[in-house]
Short mmCIF file of C-alpha atoms in Angstrom, two decimals:
data_model
loop_
_atom_site.label_atom_id
_atom_site.label_comp_id
_atom_site.label_asym_id
_atom_site.label_seq_id
_atom_site.Cartn_x
_atom_site.Cartn_y
_atom_site.Cartn_z
CA GLY A 1 0.02 0.03 -0.15
CA ASN A 2 1.05 3.70 0.00
CA SER A 3 2.28 5.57 3.09
CA VAL A 4 4.18 8.01 4.55
CA THR A 5 6.54 8.10 7.43
CA GLN A 6 7.45 11.52 8.86
CA MET A 7 10.24 12.56 11.40
CA GLU A 8 8.73 13.34 14.82
CA GLY A 9 8.90 16.26 16.24
CA PRO A 10 8.68 19.08 17.77
CA VAL A 11 12.03 20.30 16.49
CA THR A 12 13.45 23.70 18.23
CA LEU A 13 16.22 25.19 16.57
CA SER A 14 18.08 28.36 16.88
CA GLU A 15 17.80 30.88 14.17
CA GLU A 16 20.16 30.21 10.99
CA ALA A 17 20.49 26.42 12.14
CA PHE A 18 20.67 24.11 9.28
CA LEU A 19 17.06 22.14 9.26
CA THR A 20 16.57 18.39 7.87
CA ILE A 21 12.84 16.88 8.38
CA ASN A 22 13.20 13.27 7.65
CA CYS A 23 10.13 11.66 5.31
CA THR A 24 10.03 8.05 3.82
CA TYR A 25 7.37 6.55 1.78
CA THR A 26 5.95 3.47 0.57
CA ALA A 27 4.43 3.08 -2.80
CA THR A 28 3.20 0.95 -5.43
CA GLY A 29 4.11 2.81 -8.63
CA TYR A 30 5.38 5.92 -9.15
CA PRO A 31 3.87 8.57 -6.78
CA SER A 32 4.44 12.50 -6.80
CA LEU A 33 5.87 13.42 -3.36
CA PHE A 34 5.03 16.96 -1.74
CA TRP A 35 5.94 18.93 1.26
CA TYR A 36 2.99 21.51 2.68
CA VAL A 37 3.51 24.03 5.44
CA GLN A 38 1.07 25.20 8.08
CA TYR A 39 1.62 28.43 9.85
CA PRO A 40 -0.43 28.94 12.95
CA GLY A 41 -3.91 29.22 12.62
CA GLU A 42 -3.73 29.07 8.79
CA GLY A 43 -4.79 26.03 6.43
CA LEU A 44 -1.93 23.83 4.72
CA GLN A 45 0.05 25.76 1.62
CA LEU A 46 1.93 23.38 -0.81
CA LEU A 47 5.76 24.20 -0.48
CA LEU A 48 7.61 21.79 -2.86
CA LYS A 49 6.86 19.23 -5.11
CA ALA A 50 8.72 16.37 -7.10
CA THR A 51 6.98 14.39 -9.59
CA LYS A 52 9.40 12.01 -10.72
CA ALA A 53 12.86 10.22 -9.23
CA ASP A 54 16.22 12.60 -8.94
CA ASP A 55 13.74 15.84 -9.29
CA LYS A 56 14.90 18.57 -6.57
CA GLY A 57 11.83 20.56 -5.34
CA SER A 58 12.71 23.81 -4.12
CA ASN A 59 10.93 26.97 -2.60
CA LYS A 60 11.91 29.78 0.08
CA GLY A 61 15.49 28.24 0.38
CA PHE A 62 13.55 25.25 1.13
CA GLU A 63 14.97 21.74 -0.93
CA ALA A 64 13.58 18.20 -1.14
CA THR A 65 15.19 15.92 -3.79
CA TYR A 66 12.93 12.35 -4.68
CA ARG A 67 15.30 9.52 -4.28
CA LYS A 68 13.68 6.29 -5.58
CA GLU A 69 16.58 4.35 -3.97
CA THR A 70 16.21 5.51 -0.59
CA THR A 71 12.30 6.04 -0.92
CA SER A 72 12.83 9.27 0.57
CA PHE A 73 11.77 12.69 0.32
CA HIS A 74 13.77 15.06 3.07
CA LEU A 75 13.41 18.66 3.63
CA GLU A 76 16.17 20.44 3.83
CA LYS A 77 16.97 24.35 4.81
CA GLY A 78 20.53 25.72 5.45
CA SER A 79 19.36 28.75 7.63
CA VAL A 80 16.59 28.58 9.42
CA GLN A 81 14.79 31.90 10.17
CA VAL A 82 12.27 32.35 13.35
CA SER A 83 9.15 33.27 10.43
CA ASP A 84 9.69 29.16 9.47
CA SER A 85 7.89 28.16 12.30
CA ALA A 86 5.20 26.08 11.35
CA VAL A 87 3.80 22.57 10.96
CA TYR A 88 5.78 20.76 7.73
CA PHE A 89 3.79 17.82 6.19
CA CYS A 90 5.43 15.27 3.83
CA ALA A 91 2.63 13.71 0.92
CA LEU A 92 2.63 11.40 -1.51
CA GLY A 93 0.19 11.74 -4.48
CA ARG A 94 -1.12 9.02 -6.51
CA ASN A 95 -4.99 8.74 -7.01
CA GLN A 96 -5.26 9.62 -3.29
CA PHE A 97 -3.28 11.74 -1.00
CA TYR A 98 -1.36 10.33 1.70
CA PHE A 99 -0.19 12.61 4.76
CA GLY A 100 2.55 12.10 7.33
CA THR A 101 1.45 13.23 10.60
CA GLY A 102 3.38 16.51 10.90
CA THR A 103 6.42 17.82 12.27
CA SER A 104 6.15 21.00 14.16
CA LEU A 105 9.41 23.46 13.88
CA THR A 106 9.38 26.21 16.34
CA VAL A 107 12.75 28.60 15.86
CA ILE A 108 14.06 30.81 18.29
CA PRO A 109 16.15 33.76 18.15
CA ASP B 1 -9.43 36.49 -4.57
CA THR B 2 -9.65 33.38 -2.30
CA ALA B 3 -9.11 30.04 -4.18
CA VAL B 4 -10.93 28.07 -1.99
CA SER B 5 -12.90 29.54 0.92
CA GLN B 6 -14.34 27.94 3.91
CA THR B 7 -17.29 29.43 6.16
CA PRO B 8 -17.62 29.96 9.24
CA LYS B 9 -13.96 30.43 10.07
CA TYR B 10 -14.64 29.98 13.68
CA LEU B 11 -18.04 27.55 15.20
CA VAL B 12 -18.60 27.16 18.66
CA THR B 13 -22.00 25.21 19.07
CA GLN B 14 -23.60 22.88 22.06
CA MET B 15 -24.00 18.93 22.40
CA GLY B 16 -26.28 17.67 19.95
CA ASN B 17 -26.60 20.84 17.62
CA ASP B 18 -26.84 20.09 14.13
CA LYS B 19 -24.45 22.46 11.96
CA SER B 20 -23.23 23.30 8.29
CA ILE B 21 -19.42 24.30 7.06
CA LYS B 22 -19.64 25.92 3.48
CA CYS B 23 -16.84 25.51 1.24
CA GLU B 24 -16.41 26.99 -2.56
CA GLN B 25 -13.48 27.08 -5.02
CA ASN B 26 -13.09 29.64 -8.02
CA LEU B 27 -10.26 27.45 -9.40
CA GLY B 28 -12.31 25.45 -11.79
CA HIS B 29 -11.19 22.38 -10.31
CA ASP B 30 -13.20 19.10 -10.47
CA THR B 31 -12.42 17.33 -7.20
CA MET B 32 -13.12 18.42 -3.66
CA TYR B 33 -12.48 17.24 -0.03
CA TRP B 34 -13.46 17.49 3.24
CA TYR B 35 -10.17 16.47 6.05
CA LYS B 36 -10.72 16.78 9.79
CA GLN B 37 -7.32 17.91 11.61
CA ASP B 38 -7.49 16.71 15.28
CA SER B 39 -5.69 18.49 17.83
CA LYS B 40 -2.45 16.88 17.50
CA LYS B 41 -2.56 17.96 13.81
CA PHE B 42 -2.84 14.52 12.31
CA LEU B 43 -4.95 15.05 8.97
CA LYS B 44 -7.45 12.49 7.97
CA ILE B 45 -9.56 12.43 4.74
CA MET B 46 -13.04 12.19 5.32
CA PHE B 47 -14.85 12.64 1.78
CA SER B 48 -14.04 13.60 -1.80
CA TYR B 49 -16.28 14.23 -4.22
CA ASN B 50 -15.55 14.66 -8.19
CA ASN B 51 -18.21 16.28 -10.29
CA LYS B 52 -20.67 16.54 -7.66
CA GLU B 53 -20.31 12.36 -7.42
CA LEU B 54 -18.86 10.96 -4.00
CA ILE B 55 -15.12 8.92 -4.85
CA ILE B 56 -14.33 9.04 -1.29
CA ASN B 57 -16.11 8.10 1.83
CA GLU B 58 -14.25 7.35 4.60
CA THR B 59 -14.95 5.38 7.80
CA VAL B 60 -16.53 8.48 9.60
CA PRO B 61 -19.68 8.37 11.91
CA ASN B 62 -22.79 8.93 9.16
CA ARG B 63 -23.77 11.88 11.50
CA PHE B 64 -21.38 13.51 8.53
CA SER B 65 -22.84 14.12 5.40
CA PRO B 66 -21.14 15.91 2.61
CA LYS B 67 -23.46 17.65 0.05
CA SER B 68 -22.05 18.83 -3.65
CA PRO B 69 -24.73 21.06 -5.48
CA ASP B 70 -22.18 21.83 -8.08
CA LYS B 71 -18.68 20.98 -8.98
CA ALA B 72 -17.30 24.35 -7.33
CA HIS B 73 -19.41 23.69 -3.95
CA LEU B 74 -18.59 20.88 -0.80
CA ASN B 75 -20.57 21.56 2.23
CA LEU B 76 -20.34 19.32 5.35
CA HIS B 77 -23.41 18.88 7.64
CA ILE B 78 -22.95 17.68 10.94
CA ASN B 79 -26.00 16.10 12.97
CA SER B 80 -26.14 15.54 17.00
CA LEU B 81 -22.61 17.03 17.48
CA GLU B 82 -20.41 15.71 20.08
CA LEU B 83 -17.42 16.68 21.97
CA GLY B 84 -15.37 14.43 19.95
CA ASP B 85 -16.02 16.11 17.06
CA SER B 86 -14.14 18.84 17.88
CA ALA B 87 -11.49 19.77 15.34
CA VAL B 88 -10.17 21.95 12.72
CA TYR B 89 -12.22 20.62 9.60
CA PHE B 90 -10.38 21.69 6.00
CA CYS B 91 -12.03 21.97 2.71
CA ALA B 92 -9.32 21.31 -0.37
CA SER B 93 -9.53 20.77 -4.52
CA SER B 94 -7.66 19.74 -6.95
CA GLN B 95 -7.43 19.40 -10.59
CA ASP B 96 -4.74 17.04 -11.29
CA LEU B 97 -3.50 15.62 -8.07
CA THR B 98 -0.44 13.83 -8.81
CA HIS B 99 1.12 16.76 -10.60
CA TYR B 100 -0.30 19.91 -8.62
CA GLY B 101 -1.57 18.19 -5.16
CA TYR B 102 -4.20 20.08 -3.43
CA THR B 103 -5.65 23.75 -2.86
CA PHE B 104 -6.98 24.01 0.49
CA GLY B 105 -8.95 26.73 2.46
CA SER B 106 -8.04 28.23 5.65
CA GLY B 107 -9.53 25.60 7.81
CA THR B 108 -12.88 26.10 10.49
CA ARG B 109 -12.14 25.58 13.83
CA LEU B 110 -15.54 23.53 15.13
CA THR B 111 -15.51 23.68 19.05
CA VAL B 112 -18.50 21.61 20.76
CA VAL B 113 -19.30 22.36 24.38
#
């Protein structure tokens, strides 16, 4: 079946620290992979996506590479800011969407 | 212009009441969804409609009933509200899930007292 396993939080980092949020998936066929971000009190927004193996999605300094060999789509950012504090969701899309459990990130000044 | 809009944004009501949440999208998407997000941020799909036809109907109490009068609208009616129904409910739409994912509304925070 299809599923997403996401790193548990919460994660607390100092400003300008390096961020990695791990995401691995199980899928039949070749899904697309997504990262969504949910800021406090808001809905989910698409952060980045990759539709095939070895694709790299990037947006707002965040990056993730679709790794078929390790079935992973880890989210990274080189230098986080306080404004990046949010909940991050990894998701797999095929006929249906499968979300991870979300990882809460707090960035402190 | 808001792409996916939900009303109301907040809803506080007593146990046993019946309430509705409305959702409208102006993106021309064929498919709309309802998700429930619990206090731990876990997202659970409830329903999906494609062109007014129900295509996903997950295991939710039959007190929850979706209604899609046209492909731009998907409303959620909840009968006999219970404390455990308190959550944030998100509407979403998509045209091509694999390539573009969802567009979400901003959510309706339902509190049952």
